[in-house]
Coordinates of C-alpha atoms and ligand atoms in Angstrom, one line a residue:
M125 CA 123.5 145.7 -28.1
S126 CA 125.9 144.9 -31.2
N127 CA 127.3 141.4 -31.7
T128 CA 130.5 141.3 -30.4
N129 CA 130.7 137.4 -31.2
S130 CA 134.2 138.0 -32.5
A131 CA 137.2 136.1 -30.8
L132 CA 139.2 138.3 -28.6
P133 CA 142.7 137.9 -27.0
P134 CA 142.3 136.5 -23.3
N135 CA 143.8 139.2 -21.7
Q136 CA 141.2 141.6 -23.1
V137 CA 138.4 139.2 -22.5
A138 CA 139.4 139.4 -18.7
A139 CA 138.5 143.0 -18.6
A140 CA 135.4 142.8 -20.2
V141 CA 132.1 143.8 -18.9
P142 CA 130.0 141.9 -16.5
A143 CA 128.8 138.7 -17.8
R144 CA 125.2 138.2 -17.2
L145 CA 125.1 134.4 -17.5
H146 CA 122.6 133.8 -14.8
A147 CA 119.2 134.2 -16.0
N148 CA 118.9 132.6 -19.4
E149 CA 118.0 135.9 -21.1
S150 CA 119.2 136.6 -24.6
P151 CA 122.3 138.4 -25.0
Y152 CA 121.0 140.6 -27.9
G153 CA 119.0 143.6 -28.0
V154 CA 115.7 145.0 -30.1
P155 CA 116.6 145.7 -33.6
A156 CA 116.4 149.3 -34.0
D157 CA 113.7 149.1 -36.7
I158 CA 111.3 147.0 -34.3
W159 CA 112.2 149.3 -31.7
Q160 CA 110.6 152.2 -34.1
E161 CA 107.8 150.3 -34.6
I162 CA 107.2 149.6 -30.7
E163 CA 107.4 153.5 -30.2
E164 CA 104.9 154.6 -33.1
Q165 CA 102.6 151.7 -31.7
L166 CA 103.4 152.9 -28.1
A167 CA 102.4 156.7 -29.0
T168 CA 98.9 155.7 -30.1
L169 CA 97.9 154.4 -26.8
E170 CA 95.7 156.5 -24.2
L171 CA 97.4 155.7 -21.1
N172 CA 94.6 157.1 -18.7
R173 CA 92.4 154.1 -19.8
Y174 CA 92.6 150.8 -18.7
P175 CA 93.7 148.3 -21.2
N176 CA 90.7 146.6 -22.3
R177 CA 91.4 147.5 -25.9
A178 CA 95.2 146.4 -25.8
M179 CA 94.3 143.1 -24.4
R180 CA 91.8 142.2 -26.7
L181 CA 93.8 143.3 -29.5
F182 CA 96.8 140.9 -28.1
H183 CA 94.8 138.2 -27.4
Q184 CA 93.1 138.4 -31.2
A185 CA 96.6 138.6 -32.6
L186 CA 97.7 135.8 -30.5
S187 CA 95.1 133.5 -31.5
E188 CA 95.7 134.1 -35.0
H189 CA 99.3 133.6 -34.6
T190 CA 98.8 130.2 -32.6
G191 CA 95.9 129.1 -34.6
F192 CA 93.7 128.6 -31.1
P193 CA 90.3 130.0 -30.3
E194 CA 90.5 133.1 -28.0
E195 CA 88.6 131.0 -25.2
M196 CA 91.9 128.6 -25.1
I197 CA 94.1 131.2 -24.5
L198 CA 95.1 132.9 -21.5
A199 CA 98.1 135.6 -21.4
G200 CA 99.8 136.9 -18.5
N201 CA 102.1 139.3 -16.9
G202 CA 105.0 136.7 -17.8
L203 CA 104.8 133.1 -17.0
E204 CA 105.3 133.5 -13.4
E205 CA 102.0 135.1 -13.2
I206 CA 100.5 132.0 -15.5
I207 CA 102.2 129.9 -12.5
L208 CA 100.6 131.8 -9.9
L209 CA 97.3 131.8 -11.3
L210 CA 97.3 128.2 -12.6
L211 CA 98.6 126.6 -9.2
V212 CA 95.8 128.9 -7.3
A213 CA 93.1 127.7 -9.5
L214 CA 93.9 124.0 -10.1
G215 CA 96.6 123.4 -7.4
R216 CA 93.8 122.2 -4.5
K217 CA 92.5 119.7 -6.8
G218 CA 94.8 117.0 -5.6
R219 CA 98.4 116.7 -5.6
V220 CA 101.0 118.9 -6.9
I221 CA 103.8 116.4 -8.3
L222 CA 107.1 118.3 -9.4
P223 CA 109.5 115.9 -11.4
T224 CA 112.5 117.7 -9.6
P225 CA 115.0 119.4 -10.7
T226 CA 112.9 121.8 -12.5
F227 CA 112.2 125.5 -12.2
F228 CA 112.5 126.8 -8.7
V229 CA 109.5 129.1 -9.1
Y230 CA 107.0 125.9 -8.9
Q231 CA 108.3 124.6 -5.6
Q232 CA 108.5 128.0 -3.9
V233 CA 104.9 129.1 -4.8
A234 CA 103.2 126.0 -4.3
T235 CA 104.8 125.7 -1.1
A236 CA 103.8 129.2 -0.5
L237 CA 100.3 128.3 -1.2
D238 CA 100.5 125.3 1.1
L239 CA 99.5 123.2 -1.6
S240 CA 100.4 119.5 -1.4
V241 CA 103.6 119.2 -3.0
V242 CA 105.0 115.8 -3.9
E243 CA 108.8 116.1 -5.8
L244 CA 109.7 112.9 -7.9
P245 CA 113.6 112.9 -8.8
L246 CA 114.4 112.7 -12.5
I247 CA 116.8 109.5 -13.2
A248 CA 120.0 111.0 -11.9
E249 CA 122.4 112.3 -14.5
S250 CA 120.2 111.2 -18.0
W251 CA 117.5 113.5 -16.4
Q252 CA 114.7 111.5 -17.9
L253 CA 111.1 111.1 -16.3
N254 CA 111.1 108.3 -14.0
I255 CA 107.3 107.3 -15.5
P256 CA 106.7 104.1 -13.7
L257 CA 107.4 106.1 -10.6
I258 CA 105.2 108.7 -11.2
V259 CA 102.6 106.4 -12.5
E260 CA 102.4 105.0 -9.1
E261 CA 102.7 107.8 -7.2
A262 CA 99.9 109.6 -9.1
G263 CA 97.4 106.2 -9.0
Q264 CA 94.0 107.2 -9.9
E265 CA 93.7 110.5 -8.3
E266 CA 93.3 113.9 -9.7
G267 CA 96.2 116.4 -9.4
L268 CA 98.7 118.4 -11.2
I269 CA 102.0 117.3 -12.9
I270 CA 104.4 120.3 -14.1
I271 CA 106.9 119.5 -16.6
C272 CA 109.4 121.9 -18.4
R273 CA 110.1 120.7 -21.7
P274 CA 113.0 121.6 -22.2
N275 CA 113.7 121.0 -18.7
N276 CA 115.4 124.1 -16.6
P277 CA 117.9 123.6 -15.2
T278 CA 119.1 120.1 -16.9
G279 CA 118.3 121.4 -20.3
N280 CA 117.0 118.4 -22.2
V281 CA 113.7 117.7 -23.6
F282 CA 111.7 114.5 -22.4
P283 CA 110.2 112.3 -25.0
R284 CA 107.0 113.3 -26.1
E285 CA 105.9 109.9 -25.7
D286 CA 106.3 110.0 -21.8
I287 CA 104.0 112.9 -21.6
L288 CA 101.6 111.2 -23.9
R289 CA 101.7 108.2 -21.1
L290 CA 101.1 110.1 -18.2
L291 CA 98.0 111.9 -20.1
K292 CA 96.5 108.3 -20.7
E293 CA 97.4 106.1 -17.9
T294 CA 96.8 108.8 -14.8
K295 CA 94.1 111.5 -14.1
L296 CA 96.7 114.5 -13.8
T297 CA 96.2 117.7 -15.5
V298 CA 99.5 117.8 -17.3
V299 CA 101.4 121.1 -17.2
V300 CA 104.2 121.3 -19.8
D301 CA 106.2 124.5 -19.8
E302 CA 107.6 125.3 -23.3
A303 CA 109.6 128.4 -22.1
Y304 CA 112.6 127.0 -24.3
Y305 CA 110.5 125.7 -27.0
G306 CA 112.5 127.8 -29.3
F307 CA 115.8 126.3 -29.3
S308 CA 114.5 122.6 -29.5
E309 CA 111.7 123.3 -31.6
E310 CA 110.0 120.6 -29.9
T311 CA 106.2 121.5 -29.2
M312 CA 103.3 119.8 -27.5
L313 CA 100.9 122.2 -29.0
E314 CA 99.3 120.1 -31.6
D315 CA 98.2 117.7 -29.2
V316 CA 96.1 120.0 -27.2
P317 CA 93.0 119.6 -29.0
H318 CA 93.1 115.9 -28.4
H319 CA 93.5 116.3 -24.5
D320 CA 91.4 118.2 -22.2
R321 CA 94.0 117.6 -19.3
L322 CA 96.7 119.2 -21.0
I323 CA 98.3 122.6 -20.5
I324 CA 101.0 124.5 -22.7
L325 CA 102.7 127.6 -21.4
R326 CA 105.1 130.0 -23.7
T327 CA 106.9 133.1 -22.9
F328 CA 108.2 136.0 -24.5
S329 CA 111.2 135.9 -22.1
K330 CA 113.8 133.8 -24.0
T331 CA 112.9 133.1 -27.6
Y332 CA 111.5 136.3 -28.5
G333 CA 114.3 138.2 -26.3
L334 CA 111.6 140.2 -24.5
A335 CA 112.1 139.3 -21.0
G336 CA 111.9 142.8 -19.9
I337 CA 108.1 143.5 -21.0
R338 CA 106.7 140.5 -19.0
L339 CA 104.7 138.4 -21.1
G340 CA 103.3 134.9 -21.5
Y341 CA 100.8 132.7 -22.1
L342 CA 99.0 129.5 -21.7
I343 CA 97.1 127.3 -24.1
A344 CA 94.6 124.4 -23.0
H345 CA 91.1 123.3 -23.5
P346 CA 88.2 126.0 -22.9
Q347 CA 86.9 124.6 -19.8
L348 CA 90.5 124.8 -18.0
V349 CA 90.9 128.2 -19.2
E350 CA 87.6 129.6 -17.8
I351 CA 88.6 128.0 -14.4
I352 CA 92.1 129.8 -14.6
D353 CA 90.8 132.9 -15.5
K354 CA 88.6 133.3 -12.7
V355 CA 91.7 134.0 -10.8
R356 CA 93.1 136.4 -13.2
P357 CA 93.4 140.0 -12.3
T358 CA 91.0 141.8 -14.9
F359 CA 94.0 144.1 -16.6
N360 CA 96.5 141.4 -15.7
L361 CA 98.4 142.8 -19.0
N362 CA 99.2 146.3 -19.1
A363 CA 98.7 148.3 -22.3
L364 CA 102.2 148.7 -23.2
T365 CA 103.0 145.1 -22.8
A366 CA 100.1 143.9 -24.8
T367 CA 101.0 146.2 -27.6
I368 CA 104.6 145.4 -27.7
G369 CA 103.5 141.8 -27.5
R370 CA 101.5 142.4 -30.9
V371 CA 104.4 143.7 -32.6
A372 CA 106.3 140.6 -31.3
L373 CA 104.4 138.6 -33.3
R374 CA 104.4 140.6 -36.1
R375 CA 108.0 140.5 -36.0
Q376 CA 108.8 137.1 -35.0
Q377 CA 110.6 136.0 -37.7
E378 CA 113.5 139.0 -37.2
L379 CA 113.3 138.3 -33.4
F380 CA 114.0 134.8 -33.8
A381 CA 116.9 135.7 -36.1
P382 CA 119.9 135.2 -33.6
L383 CA 118.5 131.8 -32.6
P384 CA 120.8 129.9 -34.8
T385 CA 123.8 131.9 -33.4
V386 CA 122.7 131.3 -29.7
I387 CA 122.7 127.6 -30.6
A388 CA 126.3 127.7 -32.5
E389 CA 127.5 129.4 -29.5
R390 CA 125.9 127.0 -27.1
N391 CA 127.8 124.1 -28.9
W392 CA 130.8 126.0 -29.0
L393 CA 130.6 126.9 -25.1
A394 CA 129.7 123.2 -24.0
A395 CA 132.8 121.8 -26.3
E396 CA 135.0 124.2 -24.3
L397 CA 133.7 123.4 -20.8
A398 CA 134.0 119.7 -22.0
G399 CA 137.7 120.1 -22.3
I400 CA 138.2 121.6 -18.7
P401 CA 139.2 118.4 -16.9
E402 CA 136.8 116.9 -14.3
V403 CA 133.8 119.1 -15.8
T404 CA 131.0 117.6 -16.6
V405 CA 128.8 118.8 -19.5
Y406 CA 125.2 117.7 -20.2
P407 CA 123.8 118.0 -23.5
S408 CA 121.1 120.8 -23.8
E409 CA 118.6 122.0 -26.1
T410 CA 118.1 125.3 -24.5
N411 CA 120.3 128.6 -24.2
F412 CA 121.9 127.5 -21.2
I413 CA 124.3 124.5 -20.1
L414 CA 124.0 122.6 -17.0
I415 CA 127.6 121.3 -15.5
K416 CA 128.7 119.3 -12.9
L417 CA 132.1 120.4 -11.2
P418 CA 134.6 118.2 -9.0
C419 CA 134.1 120.6 -6.0
A420 CA 131.2 122.7 -4.2
A421 CA 130.0 125.1 -6.7
A422 CA 129.5 127.8 -3.9
P423 CA 132.8 128.9 -3.4
L424 CA 133.5 128.9 -7.1
W425 CA 130.4 130.9 -7.9
Q426 CA 131.8 133.6 -5.5
E427 CA 135.2 133.7 -6.9
L428 CA 133.3 134.2 -10.7
R429 CA 131.2 136.8 -8.9
Q430 CA 134.2 138.7 -8.1
V431 CA 135.2 138.9 -11.8
G432 CA 132.2 140.1 -12.9
I433 CA 131.0 136.5 -14.2
Y434 CA 127.4 135.8 -12.9
V435 CA 126.0 132.1 -13.1
R436 CA 123.1 130.1 -11.5
Q437 CA 123.7 128.1 -8.4
L438 CA 121.1 125.3 -8.0
G439 CA 120.5 125.1 -4.2
E440 CA 121.5 122.4 -1.8
E441 CA 120.3 119.3 -3.6
M442 CA 122.9 120.2 -6.5
P443 CA 125.7 121.6 -4.5
N444 CA 128.4 120.5 -7.5
Y445 CA 126.4 122.2 -10.5
L446 CA 126.0 125.3 -12.1
R447 CA 123.9 126.5 -14.8
I448 CA 125.3 128.8 -17.5
S449 CA 123.3 130.8 -19.7
V450 CA 124.8 131.3 -23.2
G451 CA 126.4 134.7 -23.7
L452 CA 128.0 136.8 -26.6
R453 CA 131.5 135.0 -27.5
L454 CA 132.9 137.8 -25.4
E455 CA 131.3 136.7 -22.2
N456 CA 131.4 132.9 -23.1
E457 CA 135.2 133.4 -23.5
K458 CA 135.5 135.0 -20.3
L459 CA 133.8 132.4 -18.3
V460 CA 135.8 129.7 -20.0
S461 CA 139.1 131.2 -19.5
A462 CA 138.0 132.2 -15.6
L463 CA 137.0 128.5 -15.1
R464 CA 140.2 127.3 -16.6
Q465 CA 142.2 129.6 -14.0
L466 CA 140.0 128.7 -11.1
L467 CA 139.7 124.9 -11.3
Ligands
PLP551 C1 111.0 126.8 -17.3 C2 110.9 128.0 -17.2 N1 109.5 128.5 -17.0 C3 108.8 130.0 -16.9 C4 109.9 130.9 -16.8 C5 109.6 132.3 -16.3 O1 109.1 132.9 -17.3 P1 108.6 134.7 -17.5 O2 110.1 135.3 -17.6 O3 107.9 134.6 -19.0 O4 107.9 134.7 -16.2 C6 111.3 130.4 -16.6 C7 112.5 131.7 -16.7 O5 113.6 131.3 -16.4 C8 111.5 129.1 -17.1 O6 113.1 128.7 -17.0

């Protein structure tokens, strides 16, 4: 897909193709020369064989890339698989604490597994962690707490000190989901060697712009990785994904090249949305923006769909909110002009 970030007159914007602003994907396709390298690498694979070799090579490359030894890394079929594996492996050790709102998959999977889930609300509107509440709830019991940093759907980054405090004052295993780290440039990877109860999650879906290949990984103390690895299917990465993953690590700089544009575009979109009367826009350090509407979100969401604009509704607890992914300028303009008309 070409970069169509040029401004169009509003009448042409209204006629633009469907705007996919609901899944926090990258609007940019893979550059042609990286595609070529992927094709060359894929052509060397023996697809009649199980993917041992491709998986091993990817693990080695990821170890070199991150600087962590292989026994501290576990890769999976997108972060969603990693989330499932870690909830299966660690979720029964105690309660699973979820500061909410958070990425819906955590609630969905933990509930489906019949785990003991405790939802603790973020502080309303500032969307910060309520640390005294979490510390009190956790007591000195073992268990899991899952924190997205930056958080989805609120878009903010919790202070690193808050997470360190949880590690110090509780016995919880702390999962920090860094799916959007590339937009905030905030990471707690360097804290992993000092904390044997800290797990960091990363994905290729957002900053690499490769949601389609399904690739994610976790980094943690070797003992934790060993426990989670016991529930991992032997060949959870297929040879194509593992091979594309290696190319992505090699070509990271080029794949990350659109990030400043996405961030500039996010800031443009936030300013435009803030200019619509009665719409509250929350600061974001991600590739999406949370907004609060003066009315119920559901009918508006439906009307937007009818004009080919897809955004995310946030369920019963957030009936007046929408989450909007940052798209190309054309898509963002289409959204803004539709909201101006509909509100
Ligand atoms: C916070 C968070 N974690 C994980 C994921 C899922 O990542 P993946 O595409 O690697 O399964 C998402 C996707 O939107 C997300 O927002």
